[in-house]
Amino acid sequence: MITSAKEFVEEVCFEVCLEFRGAQIIPTREIIRESIEYKINLKRRTQPLLVEMDVNIEALIEKVNTKIITGTSGHNTLEGSSSQHQEWLDQRRIDIENGVHWSAFKLFLSGSISEGQIEELSSSTDSILGSIEDPNRPGKWQSRGLVIGDVQSGKTTNFLGVINKAVDAGYKIIIILSGLHNSLRTQTQKRFEEGVTGFNTQKIDPPASLQCGVALIDTENVASLKMMNLTARDDSGDFKSKRDPGTLLDVDIYSINKKNYSTLTNLIEFLKTQREGNNLSHQTPMLLIDDEADHASINTNKELQEASKINGLIKELLNLFDRHAYIAYTATPFANVLMNPEEEDDLFPRNFITCLGRPDNYIGPEEVFGSVEDDGTQTDNDDQDEGGEAPVSINERAIAVDWFRNLDAPRFKQDWMFVPTRHKKDLKIDGLPGSLEYAIQAFILAVTIRNLRGDKFEHKTMLIHVTRFKDIQNRIHELTEQYIEEIYAELSIKQFTQKSGNILSVFRAVFEEEYGLCEFNWESVLDMLPATSSLVKGHVYAINGDSKDIIDEDKYPNGLTSIRIGGEKLSRGLTLPGLMTNYFIRTSKPYDTL
């Protein structure tokens, strides 16, 4: 039974996408419109309450059309020369392809990505799975592999696909190492539950709401999807202290862990105890996925004989089981491939390296930062720096879309220097600069326009990244909250003050500058601005704590509109849903921040 307009839209979108899966000819917008209208009318006849729910047909057509036409470029795999590896996937491919977990995952994805993307995902995960060992192979064996993918291009979806196939093939223990912070670990735990087990481990009521993701799609195999969890979504869900999650019998088991010394030590001790108690066998096949594998996993100790702590713990964890596979995932693989390949127990990817393709609609460095097209002597691929030329201004680079507002522009008067390039953690911040206020106004206007277009149930986010110091981030958070309160006071409750009295005129100037060519006039946008300011009020977050920065978007079924302020934690895999506006002034040498 559909209970909200968002559920109504999502169900129609899912069903229409399913209808056109595998179509030889891409359907026209009119064909998509006919299908959408037919399904809406059919549902309204069986559920009269849906008659009162508004559906933006044009926005829904655009959503379906985007999912249908998006493809993915192919992957490439470089196989190692290991004499230990035995080919096995061809003999078991059909059973795995029809396995409970992979079949449910494909069905789950079909409502959000195109048929072409699913086909490429199936192909790339076959290549990766086939490069590690058959979990049913007797004897002692190990596999080491590396998967490289662009930033925010679907690496998590890929390793969830590999895991689903691996569990169907017979791997019994799945461990994911997910970054250094609770926020990323919790996000990965949530994605795993939605994509693999279908069971929400958050302590919530009522019990019926414990099902999620694949369990809501493949209702016939709910019991078969479930795995025993050693970790949970809650902040206490990792192995922070020595504890006993229960006895491990002959069931599929998973654990999502931070790369933290005490956490991994506790996990290892627990698994040792289970093995010594004959609940686990040395022969139990284990798959370990190392996300952000260039970070903390590499042996950085100058004395190569003594591994750095996390690197040593990963190897100890692997060696608990005679049959194990290790697959590293990263966008920046330099450290991984420069490990010593002669160290047999180390994590060097001796079995395979796979480079994933990218979706057709992917936005990466080339699309964002453009390319230099002056006299043809310099390109984005040039690594040489022989002439000592100055950096090329963004205004001189060829960019397909007008993404940037340069903070060095005369109108901002370099006010971004309110946080100097070099500063201490006790830097005093008296107020927000005009450029940041401008960015916040542009974000609120963009949210308003998207809501007018029918995207009101989507998450929408602004990011502010100006420093790595928590105290300064918290001060920016405080000032941003105050500014949102001023906007809300004038737009929503007409509480005019000397400071806020000109906010409306400022908003109109920003609208005409940035969005004057959109399909809505100022009067239409103005009518919606109070509602938008209300959506942002109370949703300004600082992303720098252990638990307060873990934002559960599931609590906002009608979409969360938020501003998030952070630093280090935002440079390692944390996905901000619906990121629209980014105010970034931090100078940083590490490329992962860029």
Coordinates of C-alpha atoms in Angstrom, one line a residue:
M1 CA 0.0 0.0 0.0
I2 CA 1.5 3.4 -1.1
T3 CA 1.3 5.9 1.7
S4 CA 3.2 9.0 0.3
A5 CA 3.7 10.9 -2.9
K6 CA 7.3 9.9 -2.9
E7 CA 6.5 6.2 -2.7
F8 CA 4.0 6.8 -5.5
V9 CA 6.6 8.4 -7.8
E10 CA 9.4 5.9 -7.0
E11 CA 7.1 2.8 -7.6
V12 CA 6.0 4.2 -11.0
C13 CA 9.6 5.0 -11.9
F14 CA 10.8 1.6 -11.0
E15 CA 8.0 -0.2 -12.9
V16 CA 8.5 1.9 -16.1
C17 CA 12.3 1.3 -16.0
L18 CA 11.6 -2.4 -15.6
E19 CA 9.3 -2.3 -18.6
F20 CA 12.0 -0.9 -20.9
R21 CA 14.9 -3.1 -19.6
G22 CA 16.7 -4.8 -22.5
A23 CA 14.7 -2.8 -25.2
Q24 CA 16.4 -2.9 -28.6
I25 CA 15.3 0.7 -29.3
I26 CA 15.5 3.5 -26.8
P27 CA 11.9 4.6 -26.2
T28 CA 10.9 8.2 -27.0
R29 CA 9.7 10.6 -24.4
E30 CA 6.1 10.1 -25.7
I31 CA 6.3 6.4 -25.3
I32 CA 7.7 6.9 -21.7
R33 CA 4.9 9.4 -21.1
E34 CA 2.2 6.8 -22.2
S35 CA 3.7 4.2 -20.0
I36 CA 3.8 6.5 -17.0
E37 CA 0.3 7.7 -17.4
Y38 CA -1.0 4.2 -17.8
K39 CA 0.6 3.0 -14.6
I40 CA -0.5 6.1 -12.7
N41 CA -4.1 5.6 -13.8
L42 CA -3.9 1.8 -13.0
K43 CA -2.7 2.5 -9.5
R44 CA -5.3 5.2 -8.9
R45 CA -8.1 2.8 -9.8
T46 CA -6.9 0.2 -7.3
Q47 CA -5.9 2.7 -4.6
P48 CA -8.4 5.7 -4.6
L49 CA -6.3 7.7 -2.1
L50 CA -3.6 8.1 -4.8
V51 CA -6.0 10.4 -6.7
E52 CA -5.2 13.2 -4.3
M53 CA -1.5 12.9 -4.8
D54 CA 0.2 15.1 -7.3
V55 CA 2.7 13.7 -9.8
N56 CA 4.9 15.9 -11.9
I57 CA 4.8 13.9 -15.2
E58 CA 7.5 15.9 -16.9
A59 CA 10.0 15.4 -14.0
L60 CA 9.1 11.7 -13.9
I61 CA 9.7 11.4 -17.7
E62 CA 13.1 13.0 -17.3
K63 CA 14.0 10.7 -14.4
V64 CA 13.0 7.6 -16.3
N65 CA 14.7 8.8 -19.5
T66 CA 18.0 9.4 -17.7
K67 CA 18.0 6.0 -16.2
I68 CA 17.2 4.2 -19.5
I69 CA 19.8 5.9 -21.7
T70 CA 22.8 6.0 -19.4
G71 CA 25.5 3.5 -20.4
T72 CA 28.9 2.6 -19.0
S73 CA 32.3 2.2 -20.7
G74 CA 33.9 -1.2 -20.5
H75 CA 36.3 -2.3 -17.9
N76 CA 39.9 -3.6 -18.4
T77 CA 41.7 -6.3 -16.5
L78 CA 45.4 -7.1 -16.2
E79 CA 45.9 -10.6 -15.0
G80 CA 48.9 -11.7 -13.0
S81 CA 51.2 -14.6 -13.7
S82 CA 50.4 -16.6 -10.5
S83 CA 50.7 -20.3 -11.1
Q84 CA 48.4 -20.9 -8.2
H85 CA 45.3 -19.6 -9.8
Q86 CA 42.8 -22.1 -11.3
E87 CA 40.1 -21.1 -13.7
W88 CA 36.6 -22.0 -12.4
L89 CA 34.0 -19.4 -13.2
D90 CA 32.9 -20.8 -16.6
Q91 CA 31.7 -24.0 -15.0
R92 CA 29.7 -22.3 -12.3
R93 CA 28.6 -19.0 -14.0
I94 CA 24.9 -20.0 -14.6
D95 CA 24.4 -21.0 -11.0
I96 CA 25.9 -17.8 -9.8
E97 CA 24.0 -15.7 -12.3
N98 CA 20.8 -17.2 -11.0
G99 CA 21.9 -17.1 -7.4
V100 CA 19.6 -15.6 -4.7
H101 CA 21.8 -12.6 -3.8
W102 CA 22.9 -11.5 -7.3
S103 CA 19.4 -11.9 -8.8
A104 CA 17.9 -9.7 -6.0
F105 CA 20.7 -7.2 -6.4
K106 CA 20.1 -6.8 -10.1
L107 CA 16.4 -6.3 -9.5
F108 CA 17.1 -3.8 -6.8
L109 CA 19.4 -1.8 -9.2
S110 CA 17.1 -1.9 -12.1
G111 CA 15.0 0.9 -10.6
S112 CA 18.0 3.2 -10.4
I113 CA 20.4 2.5 -13.2
S114 CA 20.1 1.5 -16.8
E115 CA 20.2 -1.9 -18.4
G116 CA 23.5 -1.1 -20.1
Q117 CA 25.0 -0.2 -16.7
I118 CA 23.8 -3.5 -15.2
E119 CA 25.2 -5.5 -18.0
E120 CA 28.6 -3.8 -17.6
L121 CA 28.4 -4.4 -13.8
S122 CA 27.7 -8.1 -14.4
S123 CA 30.6 -8.3 -16.8
S124 CA 33.1 -6.5 -14.6
T125 CA 32.1 -8.5 -11.5
D126 CA 32.5 -11.7 -13.4
S127 CA 36.0 -10.7 -14.4
I128 CA 36.9 -9.8 -10.8
L129 CA 35.3 -12.9 -9.3
G130 CA 36.9 -15.2 -11.9
S131 CA 40.3 -13.7 -11.0
I132 CA 40.1 -14.9 -7.4
E133 CA 39.7 -18.6 -6.4
D134 CA 36.7 -20.9 -6.3
P135 CA 35.5 -20.9 -2.6
N136 CA 34.8 -24.6 -3.0
R137 CA 38.4 -25.4 -4.1
P138 CA 40.0 -27.7 -1.5
G139 CA 43.4 -27.1 0.0
K140 CA 45.2 -23.9 1.0
W141 CA 45.1 -20.8 -1.3
Q142 CA 45.0 -17.0 -1.4
S143 CA 44.2 -14.3 -3.9
R144 CA 45.3 -10.6 -4.1
G145 CA 43.6 -8.1 -6.5
L146 CA 43.2 -4.4 -7.1
V147 CA 40.2 -2.6 -8.6
I148 CA 40.6 1.0 -9.7
G149 CA 37.7 3.3 -10.3
D150 CA 37.1 7.1 -10.7
V151 CA 36.1 9.1 -7.6
Q152 CA 32.3 8.7 -7.0
S153 CA 31.9 6.5 -10.1
G154 CA 30.3 3.4 -8.6
K155 CA 33.1 1.5 -6.8
T156 CA 30.8 0.6 -3.9
T157 CA 28.1 -0.7 -6.2
N158 CA 30.8 -2.8 -7.9
F159 CA 32.1 -4.4 -4.8
L160 CA 28.6 -5.1 -3.6
G161 CA 28.0 -6.9 -6.9
V162 CA 31.2 -8.9 -6.4
I163 CA 30.1 -9.7 -2.8
N164 CA 26.6 -10.9 -3.9
K165 CA 28.1 -13.2 -6.5
A166 CA 30.8 -14.4 -4.1
V167 CA 28.2 -15.3 -1.5
D168 CA 26.2 -17.2 -4.1
A169 CA 29.4 -19.0 -5.1
G170 CA 30.1 -20.1 -1.6
Y171 CA 32.3 -17.5 0.2
K172 CA 31.1 -17.7 3.8
I173 CA 32.8 -14.8 5.6
I174 CA 32.6 -11.3 4.1
I175 CA 34.7 -8.5 5.7
I176 CA 34.8 -4.9 4.5
L177 CA 37.3 -2.4 5.7
S178 CA 35.8 1.0 5.2
G179 CA 38.0 4.0 5.9
L180 CA 39.0 5.6 9.2
H181 CA 35.8 7.3 10.3
N182 CA 32.5 6.2 11.7
S183 CA 30.6 8.2 9.1
L184 CA 32.0 6.2 6.2
R185 CA 31.8 2.9 8.0
T186 CA 28.1 3.5 8.8
Q187 CA 27.4 4.6 5.2
T188 CA 29.0 1.4 3.9
Q189 CA 27.1 -0.7 6.5
K190 CA 23.9 0.8 5.2
R191 CA 24.8 0.2 1.6
F192 CA 25.6 -3.4 2.3
E193 CA 22.3 -4.0 4.1
E194 CA 20.4 -2.4 1.2
G195 CA 22.3 -4.3 -1.5
V196 CA 23.1 -7.7 0.0
T197 CA 21.1 -8.8 3.1
G198 CA 17.9 -6.6 3.0
F199 CA 17.9 -6.3 6.8
N200 CA 18.3 -3.0 8.6
T201 CA 20.4 -3.4 11.7
Q202 CA 19.5 0.0 13.2
K203 CA 17.6 -0.4 16.5
I204 CA 14.2 0.8 15.3
D205 CA 10.5 0.1 15.7
P206 CA 8.3 -1.3 14.4
P207 CA 10.0 -4.6 13.5
A208 CA 8.4 -4.6 10.0
S209 CA 10.7 -1.7 9.1
L210 CA 13.8 -3.8 9.6
Q211 CA 13.5 -4.9 6.0
C212 CA 15.2 -2.7 3.4
G213 CA 16.7 -2.6 -0.1
V214 CA 16.8 -6.0 -1.8
A215 CA 14.3 -7.5 0.8
L216 CA 11.7 -5.1 -0.3
I217 CA 12.2 -5.9 -4.0
D218 CA 12.7 -9.7 -3.8
T219 CA 10.0 -10.6 -1.3
E220 CA 10.1 -14.3 -2.2
N221 CA 13.6 -14.8 -1.0
V222 CA 13.8 -12.6 2.1
A223 CA 14.9 -15.4 4.5
S224 CA 17.6 -16.6 2.1
L225 CA 19.1 -13.2 1.8
K226 CA 19.8 -12.7 5.5
M227 CA 23.3 -13.1 6.8
M228 CA 24.7 -13.0 10.3
N229 CA 25.9 -9.5 11.1
L230 CA 28.9 -8.9 13.4
T231 CA 28.5 -5.1 13.0
A232 CA 25.4 -2.8 12.9
R233 CA 24.5 0.7 11.6
D234 CA 24.5 2.2 15.1
D235 CA 27.6 4.0 16.2
S236 CA 28.2 1.2 18.7
G237 CA 28.0 -1.3 15.8
D238 CA 31.7 -1.7 15.1
F239 CA 34.1 -3.7 17.3
K240 CA 35.0 -0.8 19.5
S241 CA 35.5 -3.1 22.5
K242 CA 35.8 -6.8 23.2
R243 CA 32.4 -8.3 22.8
D244 CA 30.6 -11.4 21.7
P245 CA 28.1 -10.9 18.9
G246 CA 27.0 -14.6 19.3
T247 CA 28.1 -18.0 18.2
L248 CA 29.0 -18.4 14.6
L249 CA 27.4 -21.5 13.2
D250 CA 27.4 -22.7 9.6
V251 CA 25.9 -19.5 8.2
D252 CA 27.0 -16.6 6.0
I253 CA 28.7 -13.9 8.1
Y254 CA 29.6 -10.3 7.4
S255 CA 31.4 -7.5 9.2
I256 CA 31.9 -3.8 8.2
N257 CA 34.9 -2.3 10.1
K258 CA 36.9 0.8 10.3
K259 CA 40.7 0.6 9.8
N260 CA 41.3 1.2 13.4
Y261 CA 43.9 -0.7 15.5
S262 CA 41.6 -1.6 18.5
T263 CA 38.7 -2.4 16.2
L264 CA 40.6 -4.8 14.1
T265 CA 42.4 -6.3 17.1
N266 CA 39.0 -7.1 18.7
L267 CA 37.7 -8.6 15.5
I268 CA 40.7 -10.8 15.1
E269 CA 40.5 -12.0 18.7
F270 CA 36.8 -12.7 18.3
L271 CA 37.3 -14.8 15.2
K272 CA 40.2 -16.7 16.8
T273 CA 37.9 -17.5 19.7
Q274 CA 35.2 -18.8 17.4
R275 CA 37.8 -20.8 15.4
E276 CA 39.2 -22.4 18.6
G277 CA 35.7 -23.2 19.7
N278 CA 35.2 -25.1 16.4
N279 CA 32.4 -22.7 15.3
L280 CA 34.7 -21.6 12.4
S281 CA 37.1 -23.7 10.4
H282 CA 40.5 -22.9 9.1
Q283 CA 39.0 -23.9 5.7
T284 CA 36.1 -21.4 5.8
P285 CA 36.5 -19.3 2.6
M286 CA 36.7 -15.6 3.4
L287 CA 36.5 -12.5 1.1
L288 CA 38.0 -9.3 2.4
I289 CA 37.2 -6.0 0.6
D290 CA 39.5 -3.1 1.4
D291 CA 37.8 0.2 0.5
E292 CA 40.0 3.3 0.1
A293 CA 42.8 0.8 0.0
D294 CA 45.6 3.3 -0.5
H295 CA 44.8 4.9 2.8
A296 CA 46.1 3.2 6.0
S297 CA 46.4 -0.2 4.5
I298 CA 49.9 0.2 3.0
N299 CA 53.0 -0.7 5.0
T300 CA 54.5 2.7 5.6
N301 CA 57.1 1.6 8.2
K302 CA 60.6 2.4 7.2
E303 CA 61.8 -0.9 8.5
L304 CA 60.1 -3.1 5.9
Q305 CA 60.5 -6.2 8.1
E306 CA 58.0 -4.7 10.6
A307 CA 54.7 -3.8 9.0
S308 CA 52.8 -0.7 10.0
K309 CA 50.0 -1.5 12.5
I310 CA 47.0 -1.6 10.2
N311 CA 48.9 -3.3 7.4
G312 CA 50.0 -6.0 9.9
L313 CA 46.5 -6.5 11.3
I314 CA 45.0 -6.9 7.8
K315 CA 47.5 -9.6 7.0
E316 CA 46.9 -11.3 10.4
L317 CA 43.1 -11.2 9.7
L318 CA 43.6 -12.8 6.3
N319 CA 45.9 -15.5 7.6
L320 CA 43.2 -16.7 10.1
F321 CA 41.8 -18.6 7.2
D322 CA 43.7 -21.0 4.8
R323 CA 41.3 -20.0 2.0
H324 CA 41.0 -16.2 1.5
A325 CA 40.8 -13.5 -1.1
Y326 CA 41.8 -9.9 -0.7
I327 CA 40.4 -7.2 -3.1
A328 CA 41.5 -3.6 -2.8
Y329 CA 39.4 -0.8 -4.2
T330 CA 40.7 2.8 -4.7
A331 CA 40.7 5.7 -7.1
T332 CA 44.4 6.5 -6.3
P333 CA 46.3 3.2 -6.7
F334 CA 49.9 4.5 -6.7
A335 CA 50.9 3.2 -3.3
N336 CA 49.2 -0.2 -3.9
V337 CA 51.1 -1.0 -7.1
L338 CA 54.5 0.2 -5.7
M339 CA 54.5 -2.4 -2.9
N340 CA 57.2 -5.0 -3.0
P341 CA 55.8 -7.9 -5.0
E342 CA 58.4 -10.3 -3.5
E343 CA 56.7 -10.1 -0.1
E344 CA 54.3 -13.0 -0.6
D345 CA 52.1 -12.2 2.5
D346 CA 51.8 -8.5 1.6
L347 CA 48.9 -7.0 -0.2
F348 CA 50.5 -6.5 -3.6
P349 CA 47.8 -7.3 -6.3
R350 CA 49.6 -10.2 -7.8
N351 CA 46.5 -11.9 -9.2
F352 CA 44.8 -9.1 -11.1
I353 CA 44.3 -5.3 -11.5
T354 CA 40.9 -4.2 -12.9
C355 CA 40.1 -0.7 -14.1
L356 CA 36.4 0.0 -14.0
G357 CA 34.5 1.9 -16.7
R358 CA 32.7 5.1 -16.0
P359 CA 29.0 5.9 -16.7
D360 CA 28.2 8.1 -19.7
N361 CA 26.9 10.8 -17.3
Y362 CA 29.9 10.7 -15.0
I363 CA 31.3 14.1 -14.0
G364 CA 35.0 13.9 -13.1
P365 CA 38.2 16.1 -13.1
E366 CA 38.1 16.7 -16.9
E367 CA 34.5 17.7 -16.9
V368 CA 34.9 20.0 -13.8
F369 CA 38.3 21.5 -14.4
G370 CA 38.4 21.4 -18.2
S371 CA 41.4 21.3 -20.4
V372 CA 43.9 23.9 -21.7
E373 CA 43.5 24.5 -25.4
D374 CA 45.9 27.3 -26.3
D375 CA 48.7 26.3 -28.8
G376 CA 48.3 22.6 -28.4
T377 CA 51.5 22.2 -26.4
Q378 CA 49.9 21.6 -23.0
T379 CA 47.2 19.2 -22.1
D380 CA 45.7 17.8 -18.9
N381 CA 47.9 14.7 -19.3
D382 CA 51.2 16.6 -19.2
D383 CA 53.1 15.6 -16.1
Q384 CA 56.2 17.7 -17.1
D385 CA 57.0 20.8 -15.2
E386 CA 60.2 21.9 -16.9
G387 CA 59.4 25.5 -17.6
G388 CA 58.1 26.5 -14.2
E389 CA 54.9 28.0 -15.7
A390 CA 52.3 29.5 -13.4
P391 CA 49.1 27.5 -12.9
V392 CA 46.5 28.0 -15.6
S393 CA 43.6 30.1 -14.5
I394 CA 40.2 28.4 -14.5
N395 CA 39.0 31.2 -16.7
E396 CA 41.5 30.1 -19.4
R397 CA 40.4 26.5 -19.4
A398 CA 37.8 25.0 -21.8
I399 CA 34.9 23.8 -19.6
A400 CA 31.7 22.4 -21.1
V401 CA 29.5 23.8 -18.3
D402 CA 29.8 27.1 -16.4
W403 CA 30.5 25.5 -13.1
F404 CA 32.7 28.0 -11.3
R405 CA 32.4 31.3 -9.6
N406 CA 36.0 32.4 -9.1
L407 CA 36.5 33.8 -5.6
D408 CA 39.2 36.0 -6.9
A409 CA 36.7 37.9 -9.1
P410 CA 36.5 41.6 -8.4
R411 CA 33.0 41.5 -6.9
F412 CA 34.2 39.3 -4.0
K413 CA 37.3 41.4 -3.3
Q414 CA 39.2 38.3 -2.3
D415 CA 37.1 38.0 0.9
W416 CA 37.9 34.3 0.9
M417 CA 41.0 35.3 2.8
F418 CA 38.9 35.3 5.9
V419 CA 40.6 31.8 6.3
P420 CA 44.1 32.4 5.1
T421 CA 46.0 29.7 3.3
R422 CA 48.2 29.2 6.3
H423 CA 46.4 29.5 9.6
K424 CA 46.2 28.1 13.1
K425 CA 43.3 26.2 14.8
D426 CA 42.5 29.2 17.0
L427 CA 41.9 31.6 14.1
K428 CA 39.2 34.1 15.0
I429 CA 36.2 34.3 12.6
D430 CA 33.9 37.3 13.1
G431 CA 31.5 36.7 10.3
L432 CA 30.8 35.0 7.0
P433 CA 32.3 36.7 3.9
G434 CA 30.1 38.0 1.1
S435 CA 31.2 35.2 -1.2
L436 CA 30.0 32.5 1.2
E437 CA 26.7 34.3 1.7
Y438 CA 26.4 34.5 -2.1
A439 CA 27.0 30.8 -2.4
I440 CA 24.3 30.0 0.3
Q441 CA 21.8 32.3 -1.6
A442 CA 22.7 30.5 -4.9
F443 CA 22.1 27.1 -3.2
I444 CA 18.7 28.2 -1.8
L445 CA 17.6 29.5 -5.2
A446 CA 18.8 26.3 -6.9
V447 CA 16.8 24.2 -4.4
T448 CA 13.7 26.3 -5.1
I449 CA 14.0 25.9 -8.9
R450 CA 14.5 22.1 -8.5
N451 CA 11.4 21.9 -6.3
L452 CA 9.4 23.9 -8.9
R453 CA 10.6 21.3 -11.5
G454 CA 9.2 18.5 -9.4
D455 CA 12.3 17.3 -7.6
K456 CA 11.0 18.1 -4.2
F457 CA 11.5 14.6 -2.8
E458 CA 15.2 14.4 -3.7
H459 CA 18.0 15.1 -1.2
K460 CA 19.8 18.4 -1.8
T461 CA 23.1 19.3 -0.2
M462 CA 25.6 22.2 0.0
L463 CA 29.2 21.6 1.1
I464 CA 31.4 24.2 2.8
H465 CA 35.1 23.2 3.0
V466 CA 37.5 25.9 4.2
T467 CA 39.8 24.3 6.7
R468 CA 40.8 21.0 8.4
F469 CA 40.6 22.4 11.9
K470 CA 37.5 21.4 13.8
D471 CA 37.2 24.6 15.9
I472 CA 37.1 26.8 12.8
Q473 CA 34.6 24.4 11.2
N474 CA 32.4 24.7 14.2
R475 CA 32.6 28.5 14.1
I476 CA 31.6 28.5 10.4
H477 CA 28.8 26.1 11.4
E478 CA 27.5 28.5 14.0
L479 CA 27.7 31.6 11.7
T480 CA 26.0 29.7 8.9
E481 CA 23.1 28.7 11.2
Q482 CA 22.7 32.3 12.2
Y483 CA 22.6 33.4 8.6
I484 CA 20.0 30.8 7.7
E485 CA 17.9 32.1 10.7
E486 CA 18.1 35.6 9.3
I487 CA 17.0 34.4 5.9
Y488 CA 14.2 32.4 7.4
A489 CA 13.1 35.4 9.7
E490 CA 12.7 37.7 6.7
L491 CA 11.3 35.3 4.1
S492 CA 9.0 33.2 6.2
I493 CA 7.9 35.2 9.2
K494 CA 8.6 38.7 7.9
Q495 CA 10.6 39.5 11.0
F496 CA 12.6 42.4 9.5
T497 CA 15.8 43.6 11.1
Q498 CA 18.3 46.1 10.2
K499 CA 20.7 43.4 9.1
S500 CA 18.2 41.3 7.2
G501 CA 16.2 44.0 5.5
N502 CA 17.9 43.8 2.2
I503 CA 18.0 40.0 1.9
L504 CA 15.1 39.9 -0.7
S505 CA 16.8 42.4 -3.0
V506 CA 20.1 40.4 -2.7
F507 CA 18.3 37.2 -3.6
R508 CA 16.7 38.8 -6.6
A509 CA 20.2 40.0 -7.8
V510 CA 21.6 36.5 -7.4
F511 CA 18.7 35.0 -9.2
E512 CA 19.1 37.3 -12.2
E513 CA 22.8 36.7 -12.3
E514 CA 22.8 32.9 -12.0
Y515 CA 19.4 31.7 -13.0
G516 CA 17.9 34.4 -15.2
L517 CA 17.6 32.0 -18.1
C518 CA 15.8 29.2 -16.3
E519 CA 12.1 28.5 -17.2
F520 CA 10.7 30.3 -14.1
N521 CA 10.4 34.0 -13.5
W522 CA 11.4 35.8 -10.3
E523 CA 7.8 36.0 -9.0
S524 CA 7.4 32.2 -9.2
V525 CA 10.7 31.6 -7.4
L526 CA 9.8 34.3 -4.8
D527 CA 6.6 32.5 -3.9
M528 CA 8.6 29.3 -3.1
L529 CA 11.5 30.9 -1.3
P530 CA 9.8 30.9 2.2
A531 CA 9.2 27.1 1.9
T532 CA 12.8 26.5 0.8
S533 CA 14.3 28.5 3.7
S534 CA 12.1 26.4 6.1
L535 CA 13.6 23.2 4.6
V536 CA 17.2 24.4 5.3
K537 CA 16.5 25.7 8.8
G538 CA 17.7 23.3 11.4
H539 CA 19.7 21.3 8.9
V540 CA 23.2 22.8 9.0
Y541 CA 25.7 20.1 10.1
A542 CA 29.3 20.0 11.0
I543 CA 30.9 16.9 9.7
N544 CA 33.8 16.4 12.1
G545 CA 32.5 14.4 15.1
D546 CA 32.3 10.7 15.8
S547 CA 28.6 10.3 15.8
K548 CA 26.9 13.7 15.2
D549 CA 28.1 13.7 11.7
I550 CA 26.3 10.4 10.9
I551 CA 23.2 11.7 9.2
D552 CA 20.5 9.1 8.4
E553 CA 18.8 10.4 5.3
D554 CA 16.3 7.5 5.6
K555 CA 14.6 9.6 8.3
Y556 CA 13.7 12.1 5.6
P557 CA 11.5 10.2 3.1
N558 CA 10.4 13.5 1.5
G559 CA 14.1 14.5 1.0
L560 CA 16.6 16.3 3.2
T561 CA 17.8 19.8 2.2
S562 CA 21.0 20.5 4.2
I563 CA 24.3 22.4 4.4
R564 CA 27.3 20.4 5.6
I565 CA 30.5 21.9 6.8
G566 CA 33.6 19.7 7.1
G567 CA 37.2 18.9 6.3
E568 CA 39.3 15.7 6.4
K569 CA 36.3 13.3 6.5
L570 CA 34.9 14.6 3.2
S571 CA 38.0 13.6 1.3
R572 CA 37.6 9.8 1.8
G573 CA 34.6 8.2 0.2
L574 CA 31.8 9.8 2.1
T575 CA 28.9 10.5 -0.3
L576 CA 26.8 13.6 0.1
P577 CA 23.4 12.9 -1.5
G578 CA 22.3 15.5 -4.1
L579 CA 25.4 17.7 -3.8
M580 CA 24.6 20.9 -5.6
T581 CA 26.7 23.8 -4.3
N582 CA 30.3 23.5 -3.1
Y583 CA 32.1 26.4 -1.4
F584 CA 35.8 25.3 -1.4
I585 CA 38.7 27.5 -0.5
R586 CA 41.1 25.1 1.2
T587 CA 44.6 24.8 -0.2
S588 CA 45.8 21.2 0.1
K589 CA 48.7 19.3 -1.2
P590 CA 47.2 15.8 -1.0
Y591 CA 45.4 15.0 -4.2
D592 CA 42.6 13.1 -2.4
T593 CA 41.2 16.4 -1.1
L594 CA 41.0 17.7 -4.7

